Amino acid sequence: MTRTVTLALHPAFRVAPVRPRTFGAFVEHLGRCVYGGIFEPGHPAADEAGFRTDVLDLTRELGVTSVRYPGGNFVSGYRWEDGVGPVEERPARHDLAWHSTEPNTVGLDEFMAWAERAGVEPMYAVNLGTRGVPEALDVLQYANAPQGIALSDARAAHGHPEPYGIRMWCLGNEMDGPWQTGHKTAEEYARTAAETARAMRQEDPGLELVVCGSSSSQMPTFGTWEATVLAETYDLVDMVSAHAYYAEKDGDQASFLASADDMDHFIDSVVATADHVRAELKAEKRIMVSFDEWNVWYQHRAESRPPEGDDWPVAPVLLEDTYNAMDAVVVGSLLISLLRHSDRVASASLAQLVNVIAPIMTAPGGATWRQTTFHPFALTARHAAGEVLDVRIEAPTFANERFGTSSAADAVATWDETAGNLTLFVVNRDPGRELDLAVDLADFGGLSLVEALTLHHEDPYAANTQDAPDTVTPQSNDTIRVEDGHLAGALPAISWSVVRLHRS
């Protein structure tokens, strides 16, 4: 059986420009993401505002471009005004979503100060679970209105005279989910979202609004939810959200490695539904996808340690997955799927950023380290530039329980014609076979190899820890070479690679 992977690509066959917002992340008031994550006053690396500068450094290294905040399930019970004003006067509240106590030490102003330090664009979610139009308008005016009205003057009094200018706003979170505080039917949510979007646009017509799509393609309402919601909100919003998490189940490596097949189908289905509504409404614009929660998440094993005897703890250990080499390969393959759909995925957010199912981990009062999943994200964010190319793949297949058969390899490429840089992102998803890579580069002119890195470990369950933070890192792949316009090399089983080339 052949084990050769052949990639066919041409500089004229383009999907869309690389979108910087593809490389977004997510900060929710959940576990130790905020408190003990981005914010830990008294830590040796904390700045004068209490933000951990070591986390800021890793956030910048990760290449994050935007951050969704403050939730997540948390937002459906959140009162934004609790988190502004003098810290000593802010009320503590029970967070029903994660059965925790929210001290409100960090709120909108603090988050915006952190975002400025991190160099990221904010993406703010409003509460449409227990609240509605008035409260959404209030937080919008607080954040974006010039001085001269009560809420913008309050912002100025709190030390921020200039508007924040937040452009991306999420209209609630996962409102199709029965677990959501204030869960609604599609019809109920569509009306609330439409009314809220209309009012927010009256305040600021230039906003980019994201309406809630399905929280999973496995939801029984998937498809009909999007159709119902978009029929009511189509002219008022810009994007519809999609959320997906993946995990190895019962030792089924093969199905897990093929997870991007599901992401591809999910995106294609949401796009098809949105375009059907567009046709029915005879609308001109196209609704884009905001894939604003995605990751590997082992919901059955993620470490959670609420303090004993405290039923409503502040910032307990929740959902602190330790990721292995195979998880990182899957994250790399999901990034390939997102890039391949750059014509319709306008924004994406890896959930989450720190400690909670995150690429960055921290020890209280101690070190930070990069999880295995940090590396494919950081390298893709750093090197994807220019135009996403339409890559055609010929590869052997492998059997798996979930999808039947899947391509053993997947790939995407970006071409920056001005700089003369071609970058290939390639994954070997086969759990047991090394693959030979072959690419004809003749149509790009004289390309030379700059670098080939492969993330792989002989033990697919090897992980990075505080004591061994570099167990799984990308290594130079010396088998990959370019000769006479042809690229060739070896891709180990369960591996993700980035290959950089330059036209001199």
Tab-separated table of N, CA and C in Angstrom, residues 179-297:
chain	number	residue	atom	x	y	z
A	179	TRP	N	-27.909	23.737	29.720
A	179	TRP	CA	-27.067	24.073	30.863
A	179	TRP	C	-26.920	25.577	31.056
A	180	GLN	N	-27.357	26.352	30.072
A	180	GLN	CA	-27.127	27.792	30.082
A	180	GLN	C	-28.142	28.491	30.976
A	181	THR	N	-27.656	29.341	31.882
A	181	THR	CA	-28.567	30.161	32.676
A	181	THR	C	-29.366	31.049	31.720
A	182	GLY	N	-30.685	30.948	31.789
A	182	GLY	CA	-31.521	31.706	30.870
A	182	GLY	C	-31.673	31.052	29.509
A	183	HIS	N	-31.439	29.742	29.438
A	183	HIS	CA	-31.585	28.989	28.175
A	183	HIS	C	-32.899	29.331	27.482
A	184	LYS	N	-32.826	29.448	26.154
A	184	LYS	CA	-34.007	29.847	25.378
A	184	LYS	C	-34.207	28.914	24.194
A	185	THR	N	-35.440	28.867	23.708
A	185	THR	CA	-35.690	28.207	22.437
A	185	THR	C	-35.120	29.075	21.314
A	186	ALA	N	-35.019	28.509	20.131
A	186	ALA	CA	-34.499	29.279	19.000
A	186	ALA	C	-35.347	30.515	18.743
A	187	GLU	N	-36.660	30.372	18.831
A	187	GLU	CA	-37.558	31.502	18.578
A	187	GLU	C	-37.383	32.582	19.640
A	188	GLU	N	-37.268	32.162	20.909
A	188	GLU	CA	-37.097	33.136	21.989
A	188	GLU	C	-35.766	33.871	21.836
A	189	TYR	N	-34.719	33.118	21.586
A	189	TYR	CA	-33.408	33.758	21.457
A	189	TYR	C	-33.352	34.659	20.226
A	190	ALA	N	-33.921	34.205	19.120
A	190	ALA	CA	-33.879	35.004	17.890
A	190	ALA	C	-34.496	36.373	18.112
A	191	ARG	N	-35.628	36.421	18.812
A	191	ARG	CA	-36.275	37.707	19.071
A	191	ARG	C	-35.407	38.583	19.978
A	192	THR	N	-34.865	37.999	21.048
A	192	THR	CA	-34.008	38.759	21.962
A	192	THR	C	-32.759	39.261	21.249
A	193	ALA	N	-32.140	38.396	20.464
A	193	ALA	CA	-30.915	38.780	19.759
A	193	ALA	C	-31.193	39.870	18.731
A	194	ALA	N	-32.305	39.753	18.021
A	194	ALA	CA	-32.650	40.763	17.013
A	194	ALA	C	-32.895	42.114	17.673
A	195	GLU	N	-33.644	42.114	18.761
A	195	GLU	CA	-33.926	43.377	19.444
A	195	GLU	C	-32.645	44.005	19.981
A	196	THR	N	-31.774	43.162	20.538
A	196	THR	CA	-30.519	43.665	21.095
A	196	THR	C	-29.613	44.194	19.990
A	197	ALA	N	-29.490	43.442	18.906
A	197	ALA	CA	-28.631	43.872	17.798
A	197	ALA	C	-29.130	45.183	17.193
A	198	ARG	N	-30.438	45.294	17.033
A	198	ARG	CA	-31.009	46.509	16.437
A	198	ARG	C	-30.685	47.722	17.316
A	199	ALA	N	-30.849	47.558	18.614
A	199	ALA	CA	-30.576	48.673	19.528
A	199	ALA	C	-29.090	49.023	19.545
A	200	MET	N	-28.231	48.002	19.562
A	200	MET	CA	-26.790	48.266	19.589
A	200	MET	C	-26.353	48.965	18.309
A	201	ARG	N	-26.946	48.615	17.180
A	201	ARG	CA	-26.603	49.283	15.927
A	201	ARG	C	-27.119	50.726	15.892
A	202	GLN	N	-28.217	50.983	16.577
A	202	GLN	CA	-28.673	52.378	16.681
A	202	GLN	C	-27.662	53.214	17.455
A	203	GLU	N	-27.043	52.595	18.448
A	203	GLU	CA	-26.006	53.275	19.220
A	203	GLU	C	-24.718	53.414	18.412
A	204	ASP	N	-24.349	52.348	17.684
A	204	ASP	CA	-23.082	52.341	16.955
A	204	ASP	C	-23.220	51.447	15.729
A	205	PRO	N	-23.504	52.016	14.559
A	205	PRO	CA	-23.755	51.204	13.357
A	205	PRO	C	-22.554	50.392	12.890
A	206	GLY	N	-21.366	50.742	13.329
A	206	GLY	CA	-20.172	50.077	12.833
A	206	GLY	C	-19.748	48.837	13.582
A	207	LEU	N	-20.556	48.383	14.522
A	207	LEU	CA	-20.189	47.192	15.295
A	207	LEU	C	-20.207	45.944	14.421
A	208	GLU	N	-19.430	44.938	14.830
A	208	GLU	CA	-19.485	43.612	14.235
A	208	GLU	C	-20.128	42.685	15.261
A	209	LEU	N	-21.294	42.154	14.925
A	209	LEU	CA	-22.099	41.402	15.885
A	209	LEU	C	-22.115	39.924	15.541
A	210	VAL	N	-21.970	39.108	16.598
A	210	VAL	CA	-21.959	37.651	16.466
A	210	VAL	C	-23.192	37.095	17.160
A	211	VAL	N	-24.036	36.390	16.399
A	211	VAL	CA	-25.222	35.775	16.965
A	211	VAL	C	-24.895	34.329	17.329
A	212	CYS	N	-25.547	33.806	18.350
A	212	CYS	CA	-25.262	32.446	18.809
A	212	CYS	C	-25.770	31.414	17.817
A	213	GLY	N	-24.868	30.579	17.343
A	213	GLY	CA	-25.244	29.373	16.632
A	213	GLY	C	-25.286	28.216	17.604
A	214	SER	N	-25.199	27.018	17.090
A	214	SER	CA	-25.255	25.838	17.949
A	214	SER	C	-23.974	25.703	18.765
A	215	SER	N	-24.120	25.244	19.988
A	215	SER	CA	-22.967	25.020	20.850
A	215	SER	C	-22.246	23.731	20.488
A	216	SER	N	-22.823	22.939	19.600
A	216	SER	CA	-22.186	21.717	19.120
A	216	SER	C	-22.967	21.220	17.914
A	217	SER	N	-22.253	20.600	16.977
A	217	SER	CA	-22.957	20.011	15.835
A	217	SER	C	-23.717	18.754	16.237
A	218	GLN	N	-23.502	18.295	17.479
A	218	GLN	CA	-24.222	17.115	17.980
A	218	GLN	C	-25.513	17.482	18.703
A	219	MET	N	-25.782	18.777	18.835
A	219	MET	CA	-27.030	19.188	19.480
A	219	MET	C	-28.222	18.766	18.624
A	220	PRO	N	-29.312	18.307	19.231
A	220	PRO	CA	-30.469	17.882	18.438
A	220	PRO	C	-31.084	19.012	17.617
A	221	THR	N	-30.832	20.252	18.016
A	221	THR	CA	-31.399	21.404	17.298
A	221	THR	C	-30.452	21.969	16.250
A	222	PHE	N	-29.270	21.330	16.067
A	222	PHE	CA	-28.284	21.869	15.117
A	222	PHE	C	-28.905	21.967	13.727
A	223	GLY	N	-28.659	23.073	13.080
A	223	GLY	CA	-29.205	23.308	11.744
A	223	GLY	C	-30.501	24.088	11.812
A	224	THR	N	-31.481	23.529	12.488
A	224	THR	CA	-32.752	24.258	12.617
A	224	THR	C	-32.567	25.486	13.505
A	225	TRP	N	-31.687	25.382	14.508
A	225	TRP	CA	-31.399	26.547	15.355
A	225	TRP	C	-30.831	27.683	14.512
A	226	GLU	N	-29.799	27.389	13.729
A	226	GLU	CA	-29.174	28.424	12.903
A	226	GLU	C	-30.181	29.030	11.926
A	227	ALA	N	-30.985	28.173	11.301
A	227	ALA	CA	-31.954	28.665	10.318
A	227	ALA	C	-32.973	29.600	10.964
A	228	THR	N	-33.467	29.216	12.133
A	228	THR	CA	-34.463	30.035	12.826
A	228	THR	C	-33.879	31.358	13.287
A	229	VAL	N	-32.690	31.296	13.895
A	229	VAL	CA	-32.067	32.506	14.435
A	229	VAL	C	-31.671	33.462	13.310
A	230	LEU	N	-31.079	32.933	12.260
A	230	LEU	CA	-30.637	33.809	11.177
A	230	LEU	C	-31.799	34.398	10.394
A	231	ALA	N	-32.905	33.677	10.301
A	231	ALA	CA	-34.076	34.227	9.611
A	231	ALA	C	-34.555	35.509	10.286
A	232	GLU	N	-34.359	35.597	11.589
A	232	GLU	CA	-34.808	36.763	12.362
A	232	GLU	C	-33.738	37.852	12.440
A	233	THR	N	-32.463	37.453	12.362
A	233	THR	CA	-31.382	38.401	12.655
A	233	THR	C	-30.479	38.705	11.468
A	234	TYR	N	-30.732	38.118	10.316
A	234	TYR	CA	-29.769	38.129	9.209
A	234	TYR	C	-29.264	39.531	8.870
A	235	ASP	N	-30.141	40.488	8.762
A	235	ASP	CA	-29.735	41.834	8.359
A	235	ASP	C	-29.055	42.612	9.477
A	236	LEU	N	-29.066	42.052	10.692
A	236	LEU	CA	-28.588	42.792	11.855
A	236	LEU	C	-27.233	42.320	12.362
A	237	VAL	N	-26.789	41.138	11.917
A	237	VAL	CA	-25.558	40.561	12.456
A	237	VAL	C	-24.572	40.297	11.324
A	238	ASP	N	-23.344	40.005	11.718
A	238	ASP	CA	-22.273	39.761	10.744
A	238	ASP	C	-21.779	38.319	10.759
A	239	MET	N	-21.853	37.689	11.930
A	239	MET	CA	-21.325	36.341	12.083
A	239	MET	C	-22.267	35.498	12.923
A	240	VAL	N	-22.174	34.184	12.733
A	240	VAL	CA	-22.870	33.221	13.572
A	240	VAL	C	-21.813	32.345	14.223
A	241	SER	N	-21.975	32.055	15.514
A	241	SER	CA	-20.929	31.348	16.246
A	241	SER	C	-21.017	29.844	16.041
A	242	ALA	N	-19.885	29.188	16.208
A	242	ALA	CA	-19.797	27.732	16.217
A	242	ALA	C	-18.830	27.342	17.328
A	243	HIS	N	-19.160	26.265	18.042
A	243	HIS	CA	-18.316	25.771	19.125
A	243	HIS	C	-18.099	24.274	18.944
A	244	ALA	N	-16.871	23.807	19.173
A	244	ALA	CA	-16.594	22.374	19.062
A	244	ALA	C	-15.387	22.013	19.916
A	245	TYR	N	-15.509	20.902	20.628
A	245	TYR	CA	-14.415	20.347	21.415
A	245	TYR	C	-14.244	18.879	21.049
A	246	TYR	N	-12.995	18.411	21.123
A	246	TYR	CA	-12.684	17.052	20.707
A	246	TYR	C	-11.825	16.374	21.768
A	247	ALA	N	-11.929	15.040	21.830
A	247	ALA	CA	-11.153	14.275	22.805
A	247	ALA	C	-11.024	12.836	22.328
A	248	GLU	N	-9.930	12.211	22.741
A	248	GLU	CA	-9.798	10.772	22.517
A	248	GLU	C	-10.733	10.050	23.480
A	249	LYS	N	-11.525	9.130	22.964
A	249	LYS	CA	-12.494	8.414	23.797
A	249	LYS	C	-12.232	6.920	23.735
A	250	ASP	N	-12.132	6.322	24.908
A	250	ASP	CA	-11.981	4.867	25.032
A	250	ASP	C	-10.808	4.342	24.224
A	251	GLY	N	-9.719	5.110	24.177
A	251	GLY	CA	-8.521	4.662	23.491
A	251	GLY	C	-8.601	4.665	21.977
A	252	ASP	N	-9.616	5.310	21.412
A	252	ASP	CA	-9.793	5.330	19.964
A	252	ASP	C	-8.944	6.454	19.367
A	253	GLN	N	-7.656	6.172	19.203
A	253	GLN	CA	-6.748	7.174	18.657
A	253	GLN	C	-7.147	7.604	17.253
A	254	ALA	N	-7.534	6.634	16.429
A	254	ALA	CA	-7.782	6.919	15.021
A	254	ALA	C	-8.906	7.930	14.839
A	255	SER	N	-10.026	7.731	15.536
A	255	SER	CA	-11.143	8.669	15.408
A	255	SER	C	-10.753	10.047	15.919
A	256	PHE	N	-9.989	10.081	16.997
A	256	PHE	CA	-9.557	11.357	17.560
A	256	PHE	C	-8.662	12.103	16.580
A	257	LEU	N	-7.728	11.391	15.959
A	257	LEU	CA	-6.827	12.032	15.019
A	257	LEU	C	-7.554	12.578	13.803
A	258	ALA	N	-8.727	12.025	13.512
A	258	ALA	CA	-9.536	12.481	12.375
A	258	ALA	C	-10.529	13.569	12.758
A	259	SER	N	-10.375	14.192	13.921
A	259	SER	CA	-11.356	15.166	14.430
A	259	SER	C	-11.630	16.298	13.458
A	260	ALA	N	-10.633	16.707	12.685
A	260	ALA	CA	-10.842	17.825	11.756
A	260	ALA	C	-11.884	17.497	10.695
A	261	ASP	N	-12.144	16.206	10.442
A	261	ASP	CA	-13.223	15.851	9.517
A	261	ASP	C	-14.552	16.392	10.025
A	262	ASP	N	-14.728	16.330	11.350
A	262	ASP	CA	-15.960	16.861	11.937
A	262	ASP	C	-15.989	18.373	11.853
A	263	MET	N	-14.852	19.037	12.126
A	263	MET	CA	-14.830	20.496	12.036
A	263	MET	C	-15.134	20.953	10.613
A	264	ASP	N	-14.563	20.270	9.621
A	264	ASP	CA	-14.863	20.606	8.230
A	264	ASP	C	-16.366	20.522	7.955
A	265	HIS	N	-16.968	19.416	8.403
A	265	HIS	CA	-18.398	19.204	8.172
A	265	HIS	C	-19.227	20.250	8.914
A	266	PHE	N	-18.823	20.568	10.140
A	266	PHE	CA	-19.532	21.555	10.955
A	266	PHE	C	-19.545	22.905	10.231
A	267	ILE	N	-18.372	23.358	9.802
A	267	ILE	CA	-18.300	24.652	9.126
A	267	ILE	C	-19.117	24.645	7.840
A	268	ASP	N	-18.958	23.589	7.046
A	268	ASP	CA	-19.688	23.511	5.775
A	268	ASP	C	-21.198	23.514	6.005
A	269	SER	N	-21.654	22.867	7.080
A	269	SER	CA	-23.090	22.805	7.367
A	269	SER	C	-23.629	24.161	7.798
A	270	VAL	N	-22.875	24.868	8.649
A	270	VAL	CA	-23.306	26.201	9.083
A	270	VAL	C	-23.342	27.156	7.890
A	271	VAL	N	-22.330	27.078	7.040
A	271	VAL	CA	-22.293	27.937	5.849
A	271	VAL	C	-23.476	27.634	4.934
A	272	ALA	N	-23.766	26.352	4.741
A	272	ALA	CA	-24.889	25.972	3.876
A	272	ALA	C	-26.208	26.500	4.432
A	273	THR	N	-26.386	26.410	5.736
A	273	THR	CA	-27.611	26.902	6.359
A	273	THR	C	-27.719	28.417	6.219
A	274	ALA	N	-26.601	29.122	6.496
A	274	ALA	CA	-26.614	30.581	6.376
A	274	ALA	C	-26.905	31.008	4.937
A	275	ASP	N	-26.338	30.310	3.975
A	275	ASP	CA	-26.569	30.676	2.579
A	275	ASP	C	-27.989	30.337	2.130
A	276	HIS	N	-28.579	29.297	2.737
A	276	HIS	CA	-29.985	28.995	2.440
A	276	HIS	C	-30.884	30.136	2.917
A	277	VAL	N	-30.616	30.630	4.127
A	277	VAL	CA	-31.392	31.760	4.645
A	277	VAL	C	-31.166	32.984	3.762
A	278	ARG	N	-29.932	33.189	3.335
A	278	ARG	CA	-29.624	34.309	2.436
A	278	ARG	C	-30.461	34.238	1.163
A	279	ALA	N	-30.565	33.036	0.591
A	279	ALA	CA	-31.348	32.880	-0.631
A	279	ALA	C	-32.824	33.149	-0.379
A	280	GLU	N	-33.346	32.642	0.749
A	280	GLU	CA	-34.755	32.860	1.068
A	280	GLU	C	-35.065	34.337	1.249
A	281	LEU	N	-34.128	35.059	1.875
A	281	LEU	CA	-34.346	36.483	2.151
A	281	LEU	C	-33.945	37.368	0.981
A	282	LYS	N	-33.317	36.748	-0.030
A	282	LYS	CA	-32.818	37.503	-1.183
A	282	LYS	C	-31.858	38.605	-0.726
A	283	ALA	N	-31.008	38.241	0.237
A	283	ALA	CA	-30.053	39.193	0.810
A	283	ALA	C	-28.769	39.222	-0.007
A	284	GLU	N	-28.075	40.326	0.048
A	284	GLU	CA	-26.817	40.463	-0.675
A	284	GLU	C	-25.628	39.994	0.147
A	285	LYS	N	-25.567	40.375	1.398
A	285	LYS	CA	-24.385	40.043	2.192
A	285	LYS	C	-24.371	38.560	2.564
A	286	ARG	N	-23.184	38.076	2.899
A	286	ARG	CA	-23.025	36.710	3.377
A	286	ARG	C	-22.697	36.749	4.876
A	287	ILE	N	-23.333	35.864	5.604
A	287	ILE	CA	-23.017	35.713	7.022
A	287	ILE	C	-21.754	34.872	7.153
A	288	MET	N	-20.826	35.329	7.971
A	288	MET	CA	-19.583	34.613	8.212
A	288	MET	C	-19.691	33.792	9.494
A	289	VAL	N	-18.704	32.936	9.715
A	289	VAL	CA	-18.674	32.080	10.896
A	289	VAL	C	-17.658	32.614	11.886
A	290	SER	N	-18.051	32.694	13.144
A	290	SER	CA	-17.137	32.973	14.246
A	290	SER	C	-16.982	31.680	15.035
A	291	PHE	N	-15.875	30.984	14.824
A	291	PHE	CA	-15.652	29.715	15.543
A	291	PHE	C	-14.996	30.070	16.873
A	292	ASP	N	-15.814	30.633	17.769
A	292	ASP	CA	-15.234	31.292	18.936
A	292	ASP	C	-15.097	30.414	20.175
A	293	GLU	N	-15.248	29.109	20.022
A	293	GLU	CA	-14.769	28.148	21.021
A	293	GLU	C	-14.368	26.884	20.282
A	294	TRP	N	-13.100	26.505	20.397
A	294	TRP	CA	-12.638	25.241	19.833
A	294	TRP	C	-11.388	24.802	20.584
A	295	ASN	N	-11.252	23.500	20.710
A	295	ASN	CA	-10.060	22.971	21.386
A	295	ASN	C	-10.208	21.463	21.552
A	296	VAL	N	-9.182	20.869	22.119
A	296	VAL	CA	-9.262	19.525	22.695
A	296	VAL	C	-9.651	19.703	24.154
A	297	TRP	N	-10.631	18.942	24.596
A	297	TRP	CA	-11.119	19.056	25.980
A	297	TRP	C	-11.588	17.683	26.448
